[in-house]
């Protein structure tokens, strides 16, 4: 024979009271936690997108500034009203004060270096760059604005 456990009425009331109060509480907690989780994830994604956009804008501005300064300098080199000495001084100052530029080479039409500048100033050791990829690309793109690749 099976014995059935019988609870007192006060125990049953307490059990049903707990059941009636805890089930909605646990359900509401689960819903609110999931909602907060989704909002936090959306906020994190939005912040990351803002940071990525801001960083890409800064990098784009930085590179544009560097390219424009070098293009301006290359146009100044071909200007008729500046002497070679003034141009060389301007280039040497650019390389000296712009820490992102380590060397700057000026080549003639056959690929021979006419001027080389490093952080210390003008270098007198000139080499033939006609076989370099940068010179080949520049002659291929002659007449168009071109900045050669950076080498480390």
PDB file of C-alpha atoms in Angstrom:
ATOM      1  CA  UNK A   1       0.000   0.000   0.000  1.00  0.00           C
ATOM      2  CA  UNK A   2       1.097   3.427  -0.839  1.00  0.00           C
ATOM      3  CA  UNK A   3       1.130   6.101   1.682  1.00  0.00           C
ATOM      4  CA  UNK A   4       0.218   9.539   0.519  1.00  0.00           C
ATOM      5  CA  UNK A   5       1.824  12.400   2.279  1.00  0.00           C
ATOM      6  CA  UNK A   6      -0.703  14.889   3.380  1.00  0.00           C
ATOM      7  CA  UNK A   7       0.304  18.420   4.103  1.00  0.00           C
ATOM      8  CA  UNK A   8      -1.424  20.718   6.468  1.00  0.00           C
ATOM      9  CA  UNK A   9      -3.431  23.550   5.018  1.00  0.00           C
ATOM     10  CA  UNK A  10      -0.926  26.147   6.232  1.00  0.00           C
ATOM     11  CA  UNK A  11       1.869  24.354   4.355  1.00  0.00           C
ATOM     12  CA  UNK A  12      -0.255  24.177   1.207  1.00  0.00           C
ATOM     13  CA  UNK A  13      -1.107  27.867   1.429  1.00  0.00           C
ATOM     14  CA  UNK A  14       2.545  28.734   1.910  1.00  0.00           C
ATOM     15  CA  UNK A  15       3.544  26.572  -1.064  1.00  0.00           C
ATOM     16  CA  UNK A  16       0.923  28.116  -3.365  1.00  0.00           C
ATOM     17  CA  UNK A  17       1.781  31.595  -2.146  1.00  0.00           C
ATOM     18  CA  UNK A  18       5.440  31.013  -3.006  1.00  0.00           C
ATOM     19  CA  UNK A  19       4.499  29.502  -6.349  1.00  0.00           C
ATOM     20  CA  UNK A  20       2.191  32.389  -7.236  1.00  0.00           C
ATOM     21  CA  UNK A  21       4.778  35.007  -6.218  1.00  0.00           C
ATOM     22  CA  UNK A  22       8.027  33.437  -7.484  1.00  0.00           C
ATOM     23  CA  UNK A  23       6.947  32.327 -10.980  1.00  0.00           C
ATOM     24  CA  UNK A  24       6.045  35.858 -12.163  1.00  0.00           C
ATOM     25  CA  UNK A  25       9.126  37.252 -10.417  1.00  0.00           C
ATOM     26  CA  UNK A  26      11.456  34.805 -12.165  1.00  0.00           C
ATOM     27  CA  UNK A  27       9.692  35.367 -15.504  1.00  0.00           C
ATOM     28  CA  UNK A  28       9.919  39.158 -15.206  1.00  0.00           C
ATOM     29  CA  UNK A  29      13.594  38.914 -14.201  1.00  0.00           C
ATOM     30  CA  UNK A  30      14.423  36.757 -17.223  1.00  0.00           C
ATOM     31  CA  UNK A  31      12.629  39.151 -19.588  1.00  0.00           C
ATOM     32  CA  UNK A  32      14.308  42.232 -18.110  1.00  0.00           C
ATOM     33  CA  UNK A  33      17.780  40.638 -18.141  1.00  0.00           C
ATOM     34  CA  UNK A  34      17.403  39.685 -21.811  1.00  0.00           C
ATOM     35  CA  UNK A  35      16.131  43.147 -22.665  1.00  0.00           C
ATOM     36  CA  UNK A  36      19.028  44.818 -20.853  1.00  0.00           C
ATOM     37  CA  UNK A  37      21.479  42.450 -22.528  1.00  0.00           C
ATOM     38  CA  UNK A  38      20.175  43.378 -25.988  1.00  0.00           C
ATOM     39  CA  UNK A  39      20.320  47.087 -25.189  1.00  0.00           C
ATOM     40  CA  UNK A  40      23.898  46.790 -23.922  1.00  0.00           C
ATOM     41  CA  UNK A  41      24.954  44.867 -27.032  1.00  0.00           C
ATOM     42  CA  UNK A  42      23.330  47.437 -29.304  1.00  0.00           C
ATOM     43  CA  UNK A  43      25.017  50.242 -27.381  1.00  0.00           C
ATOM     44  CA  UNK A  44      28.406  48.516 -27.628  1.00  0.00           C
ATOM     45  CA  UNK A  45      27.984  47.982 -31.378  1.00  0.00           C
ATOM     46  CA  UNK A  46      26.994  51.632 -31.865  1.00  0.00           C
ATOM     47  CA  UNK A  47      30.023  52.824 -29.881  1.00  0.00           C
ATOM     48  CA  UNK A  48      32.354  50.569 -31.850  1.00  0.00           C
ATOM     49  CA  UNK A  49      30.952  51.893 -35.119  1.00  0.00           C
ATOM     50  CA  UNK A  50      31.454  55.479 -33.947  1.00  0.00           C
ATOM     51  CA  UNK A  51      35.022  54.732 -32.870  1.00  0.00           C
ATOM     52  CA  UNK A  52      35.786  52.943 -36.154  1.00  0.00           C
ATOM     53  CA  UNK A  53      34.351  55.802 -38.186  1.00  0.00           C
ATOM     54  CA  UNK A  54      36.275  58.384 -36.153  1.00  0.00           C
ATOM     55  CA  UNK A  55      39.517  56.424 -36.417  1.00  0.00           C
ATOM     56  CA  UNK A  56      39.136  55.906 -40.158  1.00  0.00           C
ATOM     57  CA  UNK A  57      38.431  59.598 -40.570  1.00  0.00           C
ATOM     58  CA  UNK A  58      41.578  60.475 -38.594  1.00  0.00           C
ATOM     59  CA  UNK A  59      43.708  58.064 -40.644  1.00  0.00           C
ATOM     60  CA  UNK A  60      42.246  59.401 -43.873  1.00  0.00           C
ATOM     61  CA  UNK A  61      42.924  63.002 -42.817  1.00  0.00           C
ATOM     62  CA  UNK A  62      46.455  62.097 -41.746  1.00  0.00           C
ATOM     63  CA  UNK A  63      47.295  60.370 -45.026  1.00  0.00           C
ATOM     64  CA  UNK A  64      45.675  63.129 -47.068  1.00  0.00           C
ATOM     65  CA  UNK A  65      47.728  65.714 -45.186  1.00  0.00           C
ATOM     66  CA  UNK A  66      50.980  63.796 -45.818  1.00  0.00           C
ATOM     67  CA  UNK A  67      50.248  63.259 -49.490  1.00  0.00           C
ATOM     68  CA  UNK A  68      49.240  66.894 -49.965  1.00  0.00           C
ATOM     69  CA  UNK A  69      52.405  68.165 -48.285  1.00  0.00           C
ATOM     70  CA  UNK A  70      54.588  65.978 -50.498  1.00  0.00           C
ATOM     71  CA  UNK A  71      52.646  66.934 -53.634  1.00  0.00           C
ATOM     72  CA  UNK A  72      52.905  70.609 -52.714  1.00  0.00           C
ATOM     73  CA  UNK A  73      56.622  70.204 -52.222  1.00  0.00           C
ATOM     74  CA  UNK A  74      56.996  68.421 -55.557  1.00  0.00           C
ATOM     75  CA  UNK A  75      55.131  71.265 -57.247  1.00  0.00           C
ATOM     76  CA  UNK A  76      57.340  73.797 -55.485  1.00  0.00           C
ATOM     77  CA  UNK A  77      60.394  71.982 -56.841  1.00  0.00           C
ATOM     78  CA  UNK A  78      59.200  72.629 -60.383  1.00  0.00           C
ATOM     79  CA  UNK A  79      58.339  76.269 -59.682  1.00  0.00           C
ATOM     80  CA  UNK A  80      60.371  78.728 -61.710  1.00  0.00           C
ATOM     81  CA  UNK A  81      60.688  81.435 -59.061  1.00  0.00           C
ATOM     82  CA  UNK A  82      62.596  79.343 -56.478  1.00  0.00           C
ATOM     83  CA  UNK A  83      66.289  78.646 -56.625  1.00  0.00           C
ATOM     84  CA  UNK A  84      67.614  75.106 -56.249  1.00  0.00           C
ATOM     85  CA  UNK A  85      69.098  76.071 -52.892  1.00  0.00           C
ATOM     86  CA  UNK A  86      65.722  77.299 -51.583  1.00  0.00           C
ATOM     87  CA  UNK A  87      64.020  74.139 -52.782  1.00  0.00           C
ATOM     88  CA  UNK A  88      66.681  71.936 -51.191  1.00  0.00           C
ATOM     89  CA  UNK A  89      66.366  73.811 -47.903  1.00  0.00           C
ATOM     90  CA  UNK A  90      62.580  73.408 -47.953  1.00  0.00           C
ATOM     91  CA  UNK A  91      62.834  69.692 -48.635  1.00  0.00           C
ATOM     92  CA  UNK A  92      65.480  69.215 -45.936  1.00  0.00           C
ATOM     93  CA  UNK A  93      63.268  71.036 -43.424  1.00  0.00           C
ATOM     94  CA  UNK A  94      60.269  68.918 -44.368  1.00  0.00           C
ATOM     95  CA  UNK A  95      62.190  65.674 -43.868  1.00  0.00           C
ATOM     96  CA  UNK A  96      63.783  66.939 -40.650  1.00  0.00           C
ATOM     97  CA  UNK A  97      60.572  68.101 -38.972  1.00  0.00           C
ATOM     98  CA  UNK A  98      58.128  65.527 -40.303  1.00  0.00           C
ATOM     99  CA  UNK A  99      58.982  62.417 -38.272  1.00  0.00           C
ATOM    100  CA  UNK A 100      56.945  60.218 -40.602  1.00  0.00           C
ATOM    101  CA  UNK A 101      59.332  60.818 -43.507  1.00  0.00           C
ATOM    102  CA  UNK A 102      62.709  59.144 -43.098  1.00  0.00           C
ATOM    103  CA  UNK A 103      64.120  59.662 -46.605  1.00  0.00           C
ATOM    104  CA  UNK A 104      63.068  61.616 -49.658  1.00  0.00           C
ATOM    105  CA  UNK A 105      64.561  60.996 -53.106  1.00  0.00           C
ATOM    106  CA  UNK A 106      64.312  63.232 -56.148  1.00  0.00           C
ATOM    107  CA  UNK A 107      64.980  61.463 -59.443  1.00  0.00           C
ATOM    108  CA  UNK A 108      65.657  62.781 -62.908  1.00  0.00           C
ATOM    109  CA  UNK A 109      63.911  61.441 -66.015  1.00  0.00           C
ATOM    110  CA  UNK A 110      66.332  58.499 -66.425  1.00  0.00           C
ATOM    111  CA  UNK A 111      66.023  57.293 -62.837  1.00  0.00           C
ATOM    112  CA  UNK A 112      69.211  58.740 -61.362  1.00  0.00           C
ATOM    113  CA  UNK A 113      68.917  60.399 -57.989  1.00  0.00           C
ATOM    114  CA  UNK A 114      69.462  64.137 -58.190  1.00  0.00           C
ATOM    115  CA  UNK A 115      68.893  64.844 -54.507  1.00  0.00           C
ATOM    116  CA  UNK A 116      68.557  62.615 -51.466  1.00  0.00           C
ATOM    117  CA  UNK A 117      67.413  63.915 -48.112  1.00  0.00           C
ATOM    118  CA  UNK A 118      67.371  62.182 -44.748  1.00  0.00           C
ATOM    119  CA  UNK A 119      66.840  63.450 -41.187  1.00  0.00           C
ATOM    120  CA  UNK A 120      70.329  64.980 -41.067  1.00  0.00           C
ATOM    121  CA  UNK A 121      69.946  66.937 -44.289  1.00  0.00           C
ATOM    122  CA  UNK A 122      71.064  66.429 -47.852  1.00  0.00           C
ATOM    123  CA  UNK A 123      73.015  63.274 -48.696  1.00  0.00           C
ATOM    124  CA  UNK A 124      75.664  63.345 -51.398  1.00  0.00           C
ATOM    125  CA  UNK A 125      75.768  59.612 -52.154  1.00  0.00           C
ATOM    126  CA  UNK A 126      73.497  59.264 -55.179  1.00  0.00           C
ATOM    127  CA  UNK A 127      72.437  55.964 -56.739  1.00  0.00           C
ATOM    128  CA  UNK A 128      70.658  54.731 -59.842  1.00  0.00           C
ATOM    129  CA  UNK A 129      66.990  53.984 -59.095  1.00  0.00           C
ATOM    130  CA  UNK A 130      65.896  53.261 -62.676  1.00  0.00           C
ATOM    131  CA  UNK A 131      65.393  49.555 -61.909  1.00  0.00           C
ATOM    132  CA  UNK A 132      63.288  50.153 -58.771  1.00  0.00           C
ATOM    133  CA  UNK A 133      59.577  49.367 -58.737  1.00  0.00           C
ATOM    134  CA  UNK A 134      58.783  52.893 -57.558  1.00  0.00           C
ATOM    135  CA  UNK A 135      60.552  54.455 -60.559  1.00  0.00           C
ATOM    136  CA  UNK A 136      58.891  52.035 -62.984  1.00  0.00           C
ATOM    137  CA  UNK A 137      55.479  52.832 -61.518  1.00  0.00           C
ATOM    138  CA  UNK A 138      56.181  56.576 -61.601  1.00  0.00           C
ATOM    139  CA  UNK A 139      57.231  56.489 -65.251  1.00  0.00           C
ATOM    140  CA  UNK A 140      54.215  54.348 -66.059  1.00  0.00           C
ATOM    141  CA  UNK A 141      52.015  56.930 -64.356  1.00  0.00           C
ATOM    142  CA  UNK A 142      53.917  59.934 -65.725  1.00  0.00           C
ATOM    143  CA  UNK A 143      51.859  63.073 -65.802  1.00  0.00           C
ATOM    144  CA  UNK A 144      49.598  61.848 -62.997  1.00  0.00           C
ATOM    145  CA  UNK A 145      49.916  62.482 -59.279  1.00  0.00           C
ATOM    146  CA  UNK A 146      51.751  59.551 -57.720  1.00  0.00           C
ATOM    147  CA  UNK A 147      53.340  58.793 -54.372  1.00  0.00           C
ATOM    148  CA  UNK A 148      55.508  55.662 -54.290  1.00  0.00           C
ATOM    149  CA  UNK A 149      55.077  52.948 -51.746  1.00  0.00           C
ATOM    150  CA  UNK A 150      56.636  53.246 -48.337  1.00  0.00           C
ATOM    151  CA  UNK A 151      59.659  51.043 -47.660  1.00  0.00           C
ATOM    152  CA  UNK A 152      60.934  50.061 -44.245  1.00  0.00           C
TER     153      UNK A 152
END
